[in-house]
Short mmCIF file of C-alpha atoms in Angstrom, two decimals:
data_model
loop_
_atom_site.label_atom_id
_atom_site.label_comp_id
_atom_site.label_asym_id
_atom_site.label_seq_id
_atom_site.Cartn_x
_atom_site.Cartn_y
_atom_site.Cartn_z
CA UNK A 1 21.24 23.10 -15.03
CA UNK A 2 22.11 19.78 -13.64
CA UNK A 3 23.64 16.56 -15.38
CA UNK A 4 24.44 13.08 -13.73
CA UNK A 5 25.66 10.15 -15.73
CA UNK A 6 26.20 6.62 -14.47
CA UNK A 7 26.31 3.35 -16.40
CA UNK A 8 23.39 1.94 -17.33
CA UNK A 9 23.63 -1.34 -16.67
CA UNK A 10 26.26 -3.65 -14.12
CA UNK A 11 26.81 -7.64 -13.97
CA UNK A 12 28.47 -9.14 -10.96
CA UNK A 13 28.70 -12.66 -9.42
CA UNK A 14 27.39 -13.31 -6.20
CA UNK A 15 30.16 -12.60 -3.13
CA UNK A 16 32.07 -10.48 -5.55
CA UNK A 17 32.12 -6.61 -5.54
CA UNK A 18 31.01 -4.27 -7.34
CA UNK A 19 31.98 -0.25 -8.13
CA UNK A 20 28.67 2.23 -9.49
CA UNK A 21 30.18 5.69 -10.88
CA UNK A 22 28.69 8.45 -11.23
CA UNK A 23 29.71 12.10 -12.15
CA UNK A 24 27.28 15.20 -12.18
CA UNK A 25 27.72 18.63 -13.14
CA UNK A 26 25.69 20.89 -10.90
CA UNK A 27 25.69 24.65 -9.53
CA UNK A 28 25.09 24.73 -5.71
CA UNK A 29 26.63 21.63 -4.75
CA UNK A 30 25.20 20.08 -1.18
CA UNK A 31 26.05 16.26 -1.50
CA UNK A 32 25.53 13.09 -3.43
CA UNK A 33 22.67 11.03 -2.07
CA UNK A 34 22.44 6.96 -3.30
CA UNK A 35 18.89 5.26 -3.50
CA UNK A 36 18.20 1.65 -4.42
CA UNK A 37 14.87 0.78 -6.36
CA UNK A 38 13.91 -3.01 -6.81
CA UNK A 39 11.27 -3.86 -9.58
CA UNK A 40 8.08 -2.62 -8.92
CA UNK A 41 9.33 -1.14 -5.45
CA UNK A 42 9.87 2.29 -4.31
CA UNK A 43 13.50 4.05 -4.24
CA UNK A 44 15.11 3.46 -0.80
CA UNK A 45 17.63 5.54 0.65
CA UNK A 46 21.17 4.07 0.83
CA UNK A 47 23.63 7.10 1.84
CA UNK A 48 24.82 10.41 1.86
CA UNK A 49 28.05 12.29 1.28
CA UNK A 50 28.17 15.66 1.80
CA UNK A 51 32.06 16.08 2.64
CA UNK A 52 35.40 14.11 0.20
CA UNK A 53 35.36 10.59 1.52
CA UNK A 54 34.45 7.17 1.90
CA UNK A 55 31.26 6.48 3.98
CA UNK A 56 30.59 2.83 4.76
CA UNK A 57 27.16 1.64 6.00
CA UNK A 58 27.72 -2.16 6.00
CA UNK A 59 28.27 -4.03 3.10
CA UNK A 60 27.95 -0.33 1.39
CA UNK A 61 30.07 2.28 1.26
CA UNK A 62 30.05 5.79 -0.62
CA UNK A 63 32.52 7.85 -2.17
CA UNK A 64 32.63 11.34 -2.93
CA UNK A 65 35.57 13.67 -4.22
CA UNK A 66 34.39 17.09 -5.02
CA UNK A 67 36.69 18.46 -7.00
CA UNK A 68 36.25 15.55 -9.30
CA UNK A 69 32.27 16.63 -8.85
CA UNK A 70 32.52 11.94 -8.95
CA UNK A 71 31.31 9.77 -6.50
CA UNK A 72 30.75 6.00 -6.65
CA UNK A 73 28.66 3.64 -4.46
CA UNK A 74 30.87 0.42 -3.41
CA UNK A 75 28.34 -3.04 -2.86
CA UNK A 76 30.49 -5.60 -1.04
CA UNK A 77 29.92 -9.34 -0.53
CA UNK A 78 27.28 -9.47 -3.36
CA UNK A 79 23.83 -10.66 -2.26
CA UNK A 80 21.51 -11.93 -5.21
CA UNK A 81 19.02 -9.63 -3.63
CA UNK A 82 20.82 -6.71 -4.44
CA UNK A 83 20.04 -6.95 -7.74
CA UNK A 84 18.23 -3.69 -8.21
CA UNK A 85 18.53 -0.32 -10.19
CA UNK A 86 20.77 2.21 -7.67
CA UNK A 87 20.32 6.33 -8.89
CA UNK A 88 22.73 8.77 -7.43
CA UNK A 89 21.29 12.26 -6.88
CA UNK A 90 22.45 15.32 -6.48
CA UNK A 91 20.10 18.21 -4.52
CA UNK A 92 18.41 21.18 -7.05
CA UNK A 93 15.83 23.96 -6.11
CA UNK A 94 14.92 23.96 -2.74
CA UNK A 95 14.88 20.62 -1.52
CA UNK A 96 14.36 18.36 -4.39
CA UNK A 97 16.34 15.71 -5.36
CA UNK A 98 17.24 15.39 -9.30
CA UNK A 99 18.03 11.61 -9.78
CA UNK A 100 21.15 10.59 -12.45
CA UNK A 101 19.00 7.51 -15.12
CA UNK A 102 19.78 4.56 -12.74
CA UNK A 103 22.31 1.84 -13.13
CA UNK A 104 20.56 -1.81 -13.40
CA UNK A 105 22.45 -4.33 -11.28
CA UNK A 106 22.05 -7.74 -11.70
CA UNK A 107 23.74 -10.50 -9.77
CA UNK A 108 24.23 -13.79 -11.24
CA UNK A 109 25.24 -16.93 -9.21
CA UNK B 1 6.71 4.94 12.91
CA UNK B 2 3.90 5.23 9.29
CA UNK B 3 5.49 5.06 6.67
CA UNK B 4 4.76 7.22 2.95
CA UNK B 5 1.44 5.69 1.92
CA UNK B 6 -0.21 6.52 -1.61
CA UNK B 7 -3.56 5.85 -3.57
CA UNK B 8 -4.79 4.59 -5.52
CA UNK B 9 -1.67 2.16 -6.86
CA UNK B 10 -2.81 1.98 -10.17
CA UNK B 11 -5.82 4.08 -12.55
CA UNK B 12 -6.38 4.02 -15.86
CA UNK B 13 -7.34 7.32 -17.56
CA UNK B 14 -8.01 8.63 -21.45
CA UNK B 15 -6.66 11.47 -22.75
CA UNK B 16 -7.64 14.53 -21.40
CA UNK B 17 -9.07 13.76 -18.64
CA UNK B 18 -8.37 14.80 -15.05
CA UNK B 19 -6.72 13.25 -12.21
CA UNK B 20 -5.94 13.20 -8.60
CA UNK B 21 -3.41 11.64 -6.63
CA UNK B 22 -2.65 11.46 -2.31
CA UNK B 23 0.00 11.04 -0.25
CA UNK B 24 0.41 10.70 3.06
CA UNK B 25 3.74 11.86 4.47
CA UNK B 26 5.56 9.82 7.12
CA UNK B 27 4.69 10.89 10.46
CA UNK B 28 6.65 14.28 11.63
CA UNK B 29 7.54 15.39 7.98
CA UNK B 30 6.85 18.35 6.96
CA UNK B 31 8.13 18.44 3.25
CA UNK B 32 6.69 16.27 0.17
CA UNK B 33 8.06 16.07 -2.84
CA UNK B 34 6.89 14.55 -5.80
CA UNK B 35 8.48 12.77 -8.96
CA UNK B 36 7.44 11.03 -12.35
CA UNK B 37 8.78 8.00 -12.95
CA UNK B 38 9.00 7.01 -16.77
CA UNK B 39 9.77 3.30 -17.38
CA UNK B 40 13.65 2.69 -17.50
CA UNK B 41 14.50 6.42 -16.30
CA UNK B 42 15.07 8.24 -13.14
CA UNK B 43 12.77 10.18 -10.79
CA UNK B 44 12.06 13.35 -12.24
CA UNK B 45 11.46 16.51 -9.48
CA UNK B 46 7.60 17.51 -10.56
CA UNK B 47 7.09 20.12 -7.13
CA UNK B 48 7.75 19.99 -3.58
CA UNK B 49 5.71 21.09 -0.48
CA UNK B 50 6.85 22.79 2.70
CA UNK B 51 4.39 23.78 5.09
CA UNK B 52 1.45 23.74 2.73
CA UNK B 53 3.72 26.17 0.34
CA UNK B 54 5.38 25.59 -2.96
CA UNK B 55 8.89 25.11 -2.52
CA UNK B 56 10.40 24.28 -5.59
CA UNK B 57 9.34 23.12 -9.23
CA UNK B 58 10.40 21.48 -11.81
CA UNK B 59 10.36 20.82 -15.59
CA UNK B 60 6.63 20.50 -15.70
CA UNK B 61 3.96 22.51 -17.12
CA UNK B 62 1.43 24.66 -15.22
CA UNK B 63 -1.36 21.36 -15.82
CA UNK B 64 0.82 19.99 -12.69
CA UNK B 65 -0.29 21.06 -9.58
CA UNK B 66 -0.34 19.84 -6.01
CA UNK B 67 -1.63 21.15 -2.35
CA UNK B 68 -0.52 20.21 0.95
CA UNK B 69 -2.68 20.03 3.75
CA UNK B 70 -2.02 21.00 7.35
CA UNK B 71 -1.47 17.09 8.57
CA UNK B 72 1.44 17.24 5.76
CA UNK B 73 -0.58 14.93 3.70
CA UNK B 74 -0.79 16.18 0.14
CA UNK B 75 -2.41 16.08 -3.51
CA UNK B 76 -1.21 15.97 -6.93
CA UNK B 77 -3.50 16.89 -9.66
CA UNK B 78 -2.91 16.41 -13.81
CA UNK B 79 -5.07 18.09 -15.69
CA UNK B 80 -5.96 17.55 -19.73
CA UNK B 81 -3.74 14.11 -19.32
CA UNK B 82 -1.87 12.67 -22.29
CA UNK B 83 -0.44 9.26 -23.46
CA UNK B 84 3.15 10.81 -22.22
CA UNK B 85 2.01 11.38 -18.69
CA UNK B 86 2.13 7.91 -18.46
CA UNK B 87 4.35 6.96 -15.63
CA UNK B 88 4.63 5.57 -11.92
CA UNK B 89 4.02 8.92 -9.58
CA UNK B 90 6.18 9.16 -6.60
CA UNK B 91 5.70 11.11 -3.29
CA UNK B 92 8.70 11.53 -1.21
CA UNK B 93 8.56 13.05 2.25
CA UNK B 94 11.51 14.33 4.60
CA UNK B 95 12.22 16.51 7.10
CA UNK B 96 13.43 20.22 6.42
CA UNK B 97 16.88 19.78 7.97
CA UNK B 98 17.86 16.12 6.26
CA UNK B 99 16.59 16.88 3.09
CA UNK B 100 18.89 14.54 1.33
CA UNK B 101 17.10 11.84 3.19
CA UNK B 102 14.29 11.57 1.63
CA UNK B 103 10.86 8.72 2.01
CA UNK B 104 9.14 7.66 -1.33
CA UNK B 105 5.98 5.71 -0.58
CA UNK B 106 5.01 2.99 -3.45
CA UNK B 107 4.24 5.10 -5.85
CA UNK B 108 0.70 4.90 -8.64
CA UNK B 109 0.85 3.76 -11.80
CA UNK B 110 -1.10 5.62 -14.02
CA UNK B 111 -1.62 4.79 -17.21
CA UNK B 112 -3.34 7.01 -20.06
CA UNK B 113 -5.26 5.50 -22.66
#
């Protein structure tokens, strides 16, 4: 089967940054995909690692190492509209995506 | 460029009824997935659609099921519901080769009474 655990919830300030873990335990590893969900809203997609590295897509970046089957997404420059919950997935049977429980970010001024 | 539309956003059902759900894929994609949504929790992988084929399931029992049509748009159906299937329903769509990548449209809430 297929197991992802990140925090449940994250406080930051506003301008600071902020770190989201996440580890998984998989068989058939492709990548670690990131999605952001505000309130009420639909899950975005954020990024994508498929290969050990940093990945930076603005004021976010991605992390993978493989070995340590851990990744983290990296939220820079703190915006209070990133306050949001951000999954990490990893991909199962076919093409699915099986989402980790969601960390709930909330930025405070 | 469309993006992942659903309806209805919201129903209200009692127990044991039946219901249907659409989706309409972004434009070009040929795979749909879908996912239940509890409150507080993760999307969880219901089925996915390639090419009007089953592609995939997941933890979900046989009162699940789904079609996809030839434009890529695509159904879910719930049979005999009950209070736990409760839960915003998510349709994802994506292309075969970037399946990582994936399009959720807004999702319905359906609640079961």
């Amino acid at each position: 089967g297929q197991s992802l655990e990140q925090p449940s919830e994250v406080t930051a300030v506003e301008g600071a940054i902020v770190q989201i873990n996440c580890t998984y335990q998989t068989s058939g590893f492709y990548g670690l995909s990131w999605y952001q969900q505000h309130d009420g809203g639909a899950p975005t997609f954020l990024s994508y690692n498929a290969l050990d590295g940093l990945e930076e897509t603005g004021r976010f970046s991605s992390f993978l190492s493989r070995s340590d089957s851990y990744g983290y997404l990296l939220l820079q420059e703190l915006q209070m509209k990133d306050s949001a919950s951000y999954f990490c997935a990893v991909r199962g049977a076919g093409y699915a995506l099986n989402f980790g429980k969601g960390t709930s970010l909330l930025v405070t001024p | 460029e469309t993006g992942v539309t659903q309806s209805p956003t919201h129903l209200i059902k009692t127990r044991g009824q039946q219901v249907t759900l659409r989706c309409s894929s972004q434009s070009g994609h040929n795979t749909v997935s879908w996912y239940q949504q509890a409150l507080g929790q993760g999307p969880q992988f219901i089925f996915q659609y390639y090419r009007e084929e089953e592609n995939g399931r997941g933890n979900f029992p046989p009162r699940f099921s789904g079609l996809q049509f030839p434009n890529y748009s695509s159904e879910l159906n719930v049979n005999a519901l009950e209070l736990d299937d409760s839960a915003l329903y998510l349709c994802a769509s994506s292309l075969e080769s970037d399946a990582e990548t994936q399009y959720f449209g807004p999702g319905t809430r359906l609640l079961v009474l």
